[in-house]
PDB file of C-alpha atoms and ligand atoms in Angstrom:
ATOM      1  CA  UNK C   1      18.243 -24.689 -21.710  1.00 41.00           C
ATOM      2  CA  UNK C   2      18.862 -26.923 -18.858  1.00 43.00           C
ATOM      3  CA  UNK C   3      16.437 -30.565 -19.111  1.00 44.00           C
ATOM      4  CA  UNK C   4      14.766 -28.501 -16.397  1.00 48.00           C
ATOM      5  CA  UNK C   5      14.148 -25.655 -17.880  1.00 46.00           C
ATOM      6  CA  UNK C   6      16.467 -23.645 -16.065  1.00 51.00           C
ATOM      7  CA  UNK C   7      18.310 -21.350 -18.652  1.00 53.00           C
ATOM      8  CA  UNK C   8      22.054 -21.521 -18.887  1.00 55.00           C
ATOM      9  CA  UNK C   9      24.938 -19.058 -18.972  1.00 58.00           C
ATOM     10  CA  UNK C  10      28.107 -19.184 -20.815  1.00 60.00           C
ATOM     11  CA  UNK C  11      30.204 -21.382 -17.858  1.00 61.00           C
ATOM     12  CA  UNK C  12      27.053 -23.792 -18.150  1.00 57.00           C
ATOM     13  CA  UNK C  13      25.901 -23.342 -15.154  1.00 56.00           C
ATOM     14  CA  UNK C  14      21.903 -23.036 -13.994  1.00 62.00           C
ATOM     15  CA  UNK C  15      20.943 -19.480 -14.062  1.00 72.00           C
ATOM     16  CA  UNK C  16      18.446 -19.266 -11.702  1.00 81.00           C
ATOM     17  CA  UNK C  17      14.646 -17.740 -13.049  1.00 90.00           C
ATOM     18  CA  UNK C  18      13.118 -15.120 -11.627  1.00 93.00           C
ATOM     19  CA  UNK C  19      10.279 -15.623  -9.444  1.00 96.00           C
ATOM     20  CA  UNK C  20       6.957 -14.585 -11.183  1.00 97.00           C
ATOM     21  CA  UNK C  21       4.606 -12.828  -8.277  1.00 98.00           C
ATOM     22  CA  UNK C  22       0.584 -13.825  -9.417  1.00 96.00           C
ATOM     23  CA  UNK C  23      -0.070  -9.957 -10.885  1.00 97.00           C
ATOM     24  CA  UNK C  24       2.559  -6.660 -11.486  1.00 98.00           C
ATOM     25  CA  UNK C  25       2.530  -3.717  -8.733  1.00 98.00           C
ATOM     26  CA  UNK C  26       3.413  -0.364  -8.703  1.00 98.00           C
ATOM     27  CA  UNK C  27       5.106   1.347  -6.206  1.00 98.00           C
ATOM     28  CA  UNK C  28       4.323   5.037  -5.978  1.00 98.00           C
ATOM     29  CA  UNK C  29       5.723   8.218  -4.183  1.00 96.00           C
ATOM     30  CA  UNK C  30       4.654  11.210  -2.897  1.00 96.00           C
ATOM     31  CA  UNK C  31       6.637  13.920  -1.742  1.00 92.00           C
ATOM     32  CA  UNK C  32       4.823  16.936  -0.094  1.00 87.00           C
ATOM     33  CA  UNK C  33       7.223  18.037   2.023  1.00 82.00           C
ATOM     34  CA  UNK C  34       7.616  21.255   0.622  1.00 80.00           C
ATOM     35  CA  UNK C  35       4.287  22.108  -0.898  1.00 76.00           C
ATOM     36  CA  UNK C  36       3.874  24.802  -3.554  1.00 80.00           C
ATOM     37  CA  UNK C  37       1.142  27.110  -2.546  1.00 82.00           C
ATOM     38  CA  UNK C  38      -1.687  27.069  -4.395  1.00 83.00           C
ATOM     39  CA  UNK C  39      -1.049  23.086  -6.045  1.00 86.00           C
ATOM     40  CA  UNK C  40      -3.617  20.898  -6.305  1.00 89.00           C
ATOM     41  CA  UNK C  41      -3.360  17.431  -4.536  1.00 91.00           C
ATOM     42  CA  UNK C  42      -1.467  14.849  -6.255  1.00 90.00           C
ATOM     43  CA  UNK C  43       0.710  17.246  -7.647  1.00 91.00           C
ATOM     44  CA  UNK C  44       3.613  15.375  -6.582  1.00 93.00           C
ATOM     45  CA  UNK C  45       2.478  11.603  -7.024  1.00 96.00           C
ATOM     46  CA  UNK C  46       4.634   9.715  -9.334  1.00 96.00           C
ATOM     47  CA  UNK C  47       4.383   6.108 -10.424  1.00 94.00           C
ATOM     48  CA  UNK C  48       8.086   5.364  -9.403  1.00 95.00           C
ATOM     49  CA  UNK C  49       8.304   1.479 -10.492  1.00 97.00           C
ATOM     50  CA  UNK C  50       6.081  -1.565 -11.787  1.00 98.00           C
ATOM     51  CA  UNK C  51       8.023  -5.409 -11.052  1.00 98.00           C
ATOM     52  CA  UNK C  52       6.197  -8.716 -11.311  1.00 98.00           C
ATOM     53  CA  UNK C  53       8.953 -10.901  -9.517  1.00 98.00           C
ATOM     54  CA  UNK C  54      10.213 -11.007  -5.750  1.00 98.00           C
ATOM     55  CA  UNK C  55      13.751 -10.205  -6.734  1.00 97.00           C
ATOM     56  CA  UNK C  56      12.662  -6.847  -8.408  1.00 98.00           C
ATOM     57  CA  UNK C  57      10.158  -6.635  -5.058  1.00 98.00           C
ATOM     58  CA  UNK C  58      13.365  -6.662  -2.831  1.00 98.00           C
ATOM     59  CA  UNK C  59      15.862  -4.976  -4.728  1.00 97.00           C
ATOM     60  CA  UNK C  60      13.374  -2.200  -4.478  1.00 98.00           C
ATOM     61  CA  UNK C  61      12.341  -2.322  -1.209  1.00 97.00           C
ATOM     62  CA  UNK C  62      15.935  -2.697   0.391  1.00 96.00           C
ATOM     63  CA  UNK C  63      17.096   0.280  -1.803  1.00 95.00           C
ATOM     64  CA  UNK C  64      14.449   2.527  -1.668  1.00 95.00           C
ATOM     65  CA  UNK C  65      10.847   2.196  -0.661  1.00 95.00           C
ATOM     66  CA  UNK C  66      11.280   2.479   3.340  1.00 95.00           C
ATOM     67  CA  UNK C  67       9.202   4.725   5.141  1.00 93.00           C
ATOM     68  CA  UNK C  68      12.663   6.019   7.308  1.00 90.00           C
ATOM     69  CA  UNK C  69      13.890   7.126   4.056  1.00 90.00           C
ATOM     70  CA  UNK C  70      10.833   9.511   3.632  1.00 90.00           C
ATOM     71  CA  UNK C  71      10.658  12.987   4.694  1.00 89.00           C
ATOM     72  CA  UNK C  72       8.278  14.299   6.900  1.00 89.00           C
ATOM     73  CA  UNK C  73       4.919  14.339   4.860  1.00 91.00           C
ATOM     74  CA  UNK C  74       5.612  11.975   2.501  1.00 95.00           C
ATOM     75  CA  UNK C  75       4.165   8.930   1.268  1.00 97.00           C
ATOM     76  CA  UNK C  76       5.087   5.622  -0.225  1.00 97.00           C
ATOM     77  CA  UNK C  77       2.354   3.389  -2.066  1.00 98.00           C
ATOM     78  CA  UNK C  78       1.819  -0.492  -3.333  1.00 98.00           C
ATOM     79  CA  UNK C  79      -0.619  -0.586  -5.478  1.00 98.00           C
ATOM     80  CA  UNK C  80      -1.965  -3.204  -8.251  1.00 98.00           C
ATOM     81  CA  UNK C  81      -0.311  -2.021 -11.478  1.00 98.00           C
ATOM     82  CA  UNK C  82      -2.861  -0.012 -13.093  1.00 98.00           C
ATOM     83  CA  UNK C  83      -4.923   0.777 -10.439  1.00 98.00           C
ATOM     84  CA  UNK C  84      -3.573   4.551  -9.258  1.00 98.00           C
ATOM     85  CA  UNK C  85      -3.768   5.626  -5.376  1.00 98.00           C
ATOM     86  CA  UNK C  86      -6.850   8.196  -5.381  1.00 98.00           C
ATOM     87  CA  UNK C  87     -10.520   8.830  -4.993  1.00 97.00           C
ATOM     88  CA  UNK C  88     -10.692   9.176  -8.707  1.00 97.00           C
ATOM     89  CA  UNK C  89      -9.665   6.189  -9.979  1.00 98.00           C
ATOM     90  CA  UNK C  90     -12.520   4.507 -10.807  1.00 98.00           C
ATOM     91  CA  UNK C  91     -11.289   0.934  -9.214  1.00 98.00           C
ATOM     92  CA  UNK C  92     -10.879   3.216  -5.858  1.00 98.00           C
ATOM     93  CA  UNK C  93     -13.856   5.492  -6.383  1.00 98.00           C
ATOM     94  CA  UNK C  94     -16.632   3.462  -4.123  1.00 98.00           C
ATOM     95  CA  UNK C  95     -13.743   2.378  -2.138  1.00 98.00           C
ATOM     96  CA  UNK C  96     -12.462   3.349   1.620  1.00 98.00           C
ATOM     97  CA  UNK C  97      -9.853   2.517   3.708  1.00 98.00           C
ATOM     98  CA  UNK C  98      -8.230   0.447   7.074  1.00 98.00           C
ATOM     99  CA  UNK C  99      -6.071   2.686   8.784  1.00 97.00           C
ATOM    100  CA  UNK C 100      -3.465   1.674  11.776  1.00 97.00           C
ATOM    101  CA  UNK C 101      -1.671   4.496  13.199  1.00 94.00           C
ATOM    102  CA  UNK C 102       1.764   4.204  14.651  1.00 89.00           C
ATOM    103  CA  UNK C 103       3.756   6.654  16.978  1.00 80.00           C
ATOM    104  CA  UNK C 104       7.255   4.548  16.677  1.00 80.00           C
ATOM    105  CA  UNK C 105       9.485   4.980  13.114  1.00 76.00           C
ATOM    106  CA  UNK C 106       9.855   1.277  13.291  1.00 78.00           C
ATOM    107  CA  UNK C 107       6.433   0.119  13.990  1.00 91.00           C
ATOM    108  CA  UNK C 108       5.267   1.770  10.554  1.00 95.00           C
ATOM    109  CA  UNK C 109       8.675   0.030   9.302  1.00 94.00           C
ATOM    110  CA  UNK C 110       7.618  -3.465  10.146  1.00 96.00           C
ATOM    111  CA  UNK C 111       3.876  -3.295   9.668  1.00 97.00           C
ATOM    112  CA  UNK C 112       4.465  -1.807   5.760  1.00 98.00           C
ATOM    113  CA  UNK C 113       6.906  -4.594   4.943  1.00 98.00           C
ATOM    114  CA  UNK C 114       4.416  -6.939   6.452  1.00 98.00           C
ATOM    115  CA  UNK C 115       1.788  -5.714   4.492  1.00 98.00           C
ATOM    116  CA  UNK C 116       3.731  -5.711   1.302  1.00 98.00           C
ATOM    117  CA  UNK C 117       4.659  -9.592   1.648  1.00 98.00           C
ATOM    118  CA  UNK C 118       1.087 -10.333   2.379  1.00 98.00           C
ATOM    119  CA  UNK C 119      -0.448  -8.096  -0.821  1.00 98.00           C
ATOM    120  CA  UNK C 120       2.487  -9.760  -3.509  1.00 98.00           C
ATOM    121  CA  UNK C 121       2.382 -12.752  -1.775  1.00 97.00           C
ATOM    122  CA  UNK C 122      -1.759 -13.548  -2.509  1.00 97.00           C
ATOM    123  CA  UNK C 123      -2.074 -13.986   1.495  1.00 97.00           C
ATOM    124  CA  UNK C 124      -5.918 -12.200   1.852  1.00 97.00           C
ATOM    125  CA  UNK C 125      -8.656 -14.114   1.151  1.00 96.00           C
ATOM    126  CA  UNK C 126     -10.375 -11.344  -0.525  1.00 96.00           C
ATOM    127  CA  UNK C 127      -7.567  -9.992  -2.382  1.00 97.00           C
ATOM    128  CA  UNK C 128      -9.999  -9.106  -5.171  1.00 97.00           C
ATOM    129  CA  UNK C 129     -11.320  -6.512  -2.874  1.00 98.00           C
ATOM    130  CA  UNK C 130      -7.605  -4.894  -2.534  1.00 98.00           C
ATOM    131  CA  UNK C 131      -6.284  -1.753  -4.260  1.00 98.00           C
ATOM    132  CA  UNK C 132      -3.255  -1.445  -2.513  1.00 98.00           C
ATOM    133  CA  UNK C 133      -1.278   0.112   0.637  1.00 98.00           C
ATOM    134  CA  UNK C 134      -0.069   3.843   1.640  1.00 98.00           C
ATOM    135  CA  UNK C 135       2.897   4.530   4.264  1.00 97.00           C
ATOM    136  CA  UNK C 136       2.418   8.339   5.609  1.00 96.00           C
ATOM    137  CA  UNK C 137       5.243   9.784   7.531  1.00 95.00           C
ATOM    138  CA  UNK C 138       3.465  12.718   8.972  1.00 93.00           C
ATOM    139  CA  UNK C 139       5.376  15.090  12.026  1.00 87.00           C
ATOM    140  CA  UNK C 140       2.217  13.813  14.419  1.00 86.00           C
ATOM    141  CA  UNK C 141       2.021  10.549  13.989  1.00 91.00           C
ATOM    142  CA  UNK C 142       3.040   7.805  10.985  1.00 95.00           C
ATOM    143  CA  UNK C 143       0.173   5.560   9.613  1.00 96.00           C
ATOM    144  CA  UNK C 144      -0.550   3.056   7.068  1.00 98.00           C
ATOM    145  CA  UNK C 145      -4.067   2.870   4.837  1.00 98.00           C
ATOM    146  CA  UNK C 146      -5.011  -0.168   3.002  1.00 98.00           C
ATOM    147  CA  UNK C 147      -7.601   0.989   0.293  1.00 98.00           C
ATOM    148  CA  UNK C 148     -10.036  -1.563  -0.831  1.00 98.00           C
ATOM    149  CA  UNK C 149     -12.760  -1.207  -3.720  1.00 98.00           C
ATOM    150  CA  UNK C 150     -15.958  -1.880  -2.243  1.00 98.00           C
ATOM    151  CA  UNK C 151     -16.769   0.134   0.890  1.00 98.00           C
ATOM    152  CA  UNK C 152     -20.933  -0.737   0.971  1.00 97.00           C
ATOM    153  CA  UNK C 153     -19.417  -4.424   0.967  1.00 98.00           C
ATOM    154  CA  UNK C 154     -19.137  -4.513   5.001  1.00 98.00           C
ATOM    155  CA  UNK C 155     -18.136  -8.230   4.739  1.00 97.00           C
ATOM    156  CA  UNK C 156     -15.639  -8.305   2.845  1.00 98.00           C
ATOM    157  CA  UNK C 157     -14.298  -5.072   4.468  1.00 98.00           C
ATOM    158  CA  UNK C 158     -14.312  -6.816   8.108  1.00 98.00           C
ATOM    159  CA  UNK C 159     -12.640 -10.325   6.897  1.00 98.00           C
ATOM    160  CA  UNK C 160      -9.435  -7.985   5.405  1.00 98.00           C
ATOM    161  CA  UNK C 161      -9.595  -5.855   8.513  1.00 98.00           C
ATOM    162  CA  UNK C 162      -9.476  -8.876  10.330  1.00 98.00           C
ATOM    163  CA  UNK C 163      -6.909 -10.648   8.185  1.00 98.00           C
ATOM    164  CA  UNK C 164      -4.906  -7.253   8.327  1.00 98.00           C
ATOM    165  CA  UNK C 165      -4.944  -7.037  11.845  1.00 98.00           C
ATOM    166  CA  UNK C 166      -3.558 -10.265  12.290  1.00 98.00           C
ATOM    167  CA  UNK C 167      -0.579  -9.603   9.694  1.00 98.00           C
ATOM    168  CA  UNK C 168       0.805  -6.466  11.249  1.00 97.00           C
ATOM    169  CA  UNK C 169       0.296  -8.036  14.886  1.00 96.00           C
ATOM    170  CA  UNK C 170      -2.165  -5.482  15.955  1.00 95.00           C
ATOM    171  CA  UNK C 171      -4.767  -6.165  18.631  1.00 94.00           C
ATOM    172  CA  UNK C 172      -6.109  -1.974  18.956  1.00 94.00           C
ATOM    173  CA  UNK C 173      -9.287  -1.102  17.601  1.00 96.00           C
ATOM    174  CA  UNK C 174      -8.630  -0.145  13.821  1.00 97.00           C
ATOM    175  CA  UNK C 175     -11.464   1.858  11.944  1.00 97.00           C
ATOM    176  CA  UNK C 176     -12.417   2.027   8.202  1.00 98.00           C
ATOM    177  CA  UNK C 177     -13.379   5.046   6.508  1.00 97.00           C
ATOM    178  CA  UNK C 178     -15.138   5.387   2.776  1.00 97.00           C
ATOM    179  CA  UNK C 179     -13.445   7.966   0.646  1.00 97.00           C
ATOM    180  CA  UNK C 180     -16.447   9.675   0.072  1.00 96.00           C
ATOM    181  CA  UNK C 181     -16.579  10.869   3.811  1.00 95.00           C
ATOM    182  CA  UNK C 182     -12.899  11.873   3.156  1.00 94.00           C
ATOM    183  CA  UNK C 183     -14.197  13.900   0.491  1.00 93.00           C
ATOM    184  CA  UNK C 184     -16.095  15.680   2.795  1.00 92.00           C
ATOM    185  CA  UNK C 185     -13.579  15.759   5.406  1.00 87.00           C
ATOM    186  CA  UNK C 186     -15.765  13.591   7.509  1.00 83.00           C
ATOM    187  CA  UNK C 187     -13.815  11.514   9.595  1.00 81.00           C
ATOM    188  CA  UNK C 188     -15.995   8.853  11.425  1.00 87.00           C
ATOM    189  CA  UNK C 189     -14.811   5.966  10.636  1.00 94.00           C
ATOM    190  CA  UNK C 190     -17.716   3.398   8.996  1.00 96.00           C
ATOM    191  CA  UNK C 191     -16.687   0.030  10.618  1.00 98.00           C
ATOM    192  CA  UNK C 192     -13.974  -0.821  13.509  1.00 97.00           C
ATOM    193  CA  UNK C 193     -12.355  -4.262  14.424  1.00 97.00           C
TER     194      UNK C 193
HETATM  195  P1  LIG P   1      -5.477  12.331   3.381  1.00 75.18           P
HETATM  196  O1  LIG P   1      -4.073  12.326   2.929  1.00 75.18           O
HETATM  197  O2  LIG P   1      -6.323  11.180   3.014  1.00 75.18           O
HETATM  198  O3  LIG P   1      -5.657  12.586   4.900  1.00 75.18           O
HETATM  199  O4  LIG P   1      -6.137  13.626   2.802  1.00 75.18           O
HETATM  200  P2  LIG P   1      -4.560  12.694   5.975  1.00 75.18           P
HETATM  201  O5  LIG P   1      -3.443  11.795   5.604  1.00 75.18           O
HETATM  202  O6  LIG P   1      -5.274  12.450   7.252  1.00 75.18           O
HETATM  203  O7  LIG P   1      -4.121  14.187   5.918  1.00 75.18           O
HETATM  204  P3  LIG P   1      -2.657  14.722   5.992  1.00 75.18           P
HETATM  205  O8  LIG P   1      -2.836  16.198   6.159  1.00 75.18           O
HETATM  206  O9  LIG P   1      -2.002  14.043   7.161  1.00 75.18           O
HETATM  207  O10 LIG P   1      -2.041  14.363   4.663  1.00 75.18           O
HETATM  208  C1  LIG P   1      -5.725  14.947   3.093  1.00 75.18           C
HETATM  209  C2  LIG P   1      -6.306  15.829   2.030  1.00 75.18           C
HETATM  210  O11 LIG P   1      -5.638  15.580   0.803  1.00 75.18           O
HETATM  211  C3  LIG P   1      -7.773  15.587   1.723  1.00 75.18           C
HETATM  212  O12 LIG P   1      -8.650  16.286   2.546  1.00 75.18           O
HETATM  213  C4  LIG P   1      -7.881  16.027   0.294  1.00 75.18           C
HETATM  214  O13 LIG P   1      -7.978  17.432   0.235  1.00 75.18           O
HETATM  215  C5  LIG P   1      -6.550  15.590  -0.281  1.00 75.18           C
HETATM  216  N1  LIG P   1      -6.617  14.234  -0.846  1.00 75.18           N
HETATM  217  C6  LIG P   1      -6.200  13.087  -0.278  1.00 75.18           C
HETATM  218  N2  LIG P   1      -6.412  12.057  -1.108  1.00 75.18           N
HETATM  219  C7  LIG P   1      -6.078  10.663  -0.828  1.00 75.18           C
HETATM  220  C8  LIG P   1      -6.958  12.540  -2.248  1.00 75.18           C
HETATM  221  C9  LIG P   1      -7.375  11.940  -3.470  1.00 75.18           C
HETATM  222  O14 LIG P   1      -7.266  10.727  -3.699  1.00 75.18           O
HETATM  223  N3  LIG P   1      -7.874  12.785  -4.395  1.00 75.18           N
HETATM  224  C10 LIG P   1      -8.002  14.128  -4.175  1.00 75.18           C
HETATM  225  N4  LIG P   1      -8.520  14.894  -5.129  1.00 75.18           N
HETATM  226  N5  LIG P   1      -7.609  14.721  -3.028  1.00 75.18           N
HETATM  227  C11 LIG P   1      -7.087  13.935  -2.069  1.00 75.18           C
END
């Protein structure tokens, strides 16, 4: 060790440390681009890497977790390490989502990477609130979800569609929906900003 603290190699030069982020998170993946009849949802969602520093966070993202690497229906996910991306996890169950839409590849590009920097890097005020993100290349139309845990908390869910709003540069209307509407395939969204 260094007087600093910085660890050492062999030549004696500073190593430099990883940078811890506050709290691990999980990138997921979800391929359904060629669905097997009959298989339930989820059947393809794997928990594809956990990292806690912001050289792990960029190693991964430059190499892999891109929405224009995805197939068409396919999804890539950030969430909080143990928290996992559906209805039924119980830190997600009374939860909803902000969704922004995007018709051009790179919008969704920018606006996930965005999002992803503002999530590690502790930038909403109500991060508490957040579960994570979801990138959906879809044939139609691309969009990104950011679930959060509390959907009766109409507050909180306005200040991080707010804050969110800002982050990805947005100034359309964007509409929140709670998960138990999705359930029932309703689609009215809740609250707008
Ligand atoms: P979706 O992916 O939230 O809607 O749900 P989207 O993205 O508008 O639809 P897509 O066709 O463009 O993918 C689509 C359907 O997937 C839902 O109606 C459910 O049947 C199923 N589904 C989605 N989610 C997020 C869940 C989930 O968390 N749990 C379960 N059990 N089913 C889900």
């Amino acid at each position: 060790m260094s007087s600093d603290g910085a660890a050492a190699d062999v030549t004696g030069a500073a190593a430099e440390q990883p940078h811890r982020l506050d709290k691990k998170w999980t990138f997921w993946f979800d391929n359904q681009s060629k669905p097997k009849q009959g298989a339930a949802w989820g059947n393809n969602l794997r928990d594809a890497y956990t990292f806690e520093t912001i050289e792990e966070f960029w190693c991964l993202y430059d190499h892999v977790f891109k929405p224009s690497k995805l197939p068409g229906n396919a999804d890539f996910h950030l969430f909080k390490a143990g928290i996992e991306p559906k209805w039924e996890d119980p830190q997600c169950a009374n939860g909803g989502k902000w969704t922004v839409t995007s018709s051009r590849k790179a919008g969704l590009e920018t606006m996930w990477l965005e999002t992803l920097m503002a999530l590690i890097g502790e930038q909403f005020e109500d991060a508490d609130e957040i579960c994570g993100v979801v990138a959906s290349v879809r044939q139609r139309q691309d969009k990104l979800s950011l679930w959060t845990k509390n959907a009766a908390n109409e507050a909180a869910q306005m200040s991080i569609g707010r804050k969110w709003k800002e982050i990805i540069d947005v100034t359309d209307k964007i509409t929140y929906n709670f998960h138990d509407d999705s359930k029932s395939k309703t689609t009215k969204g809740r609250y707008s900003v």
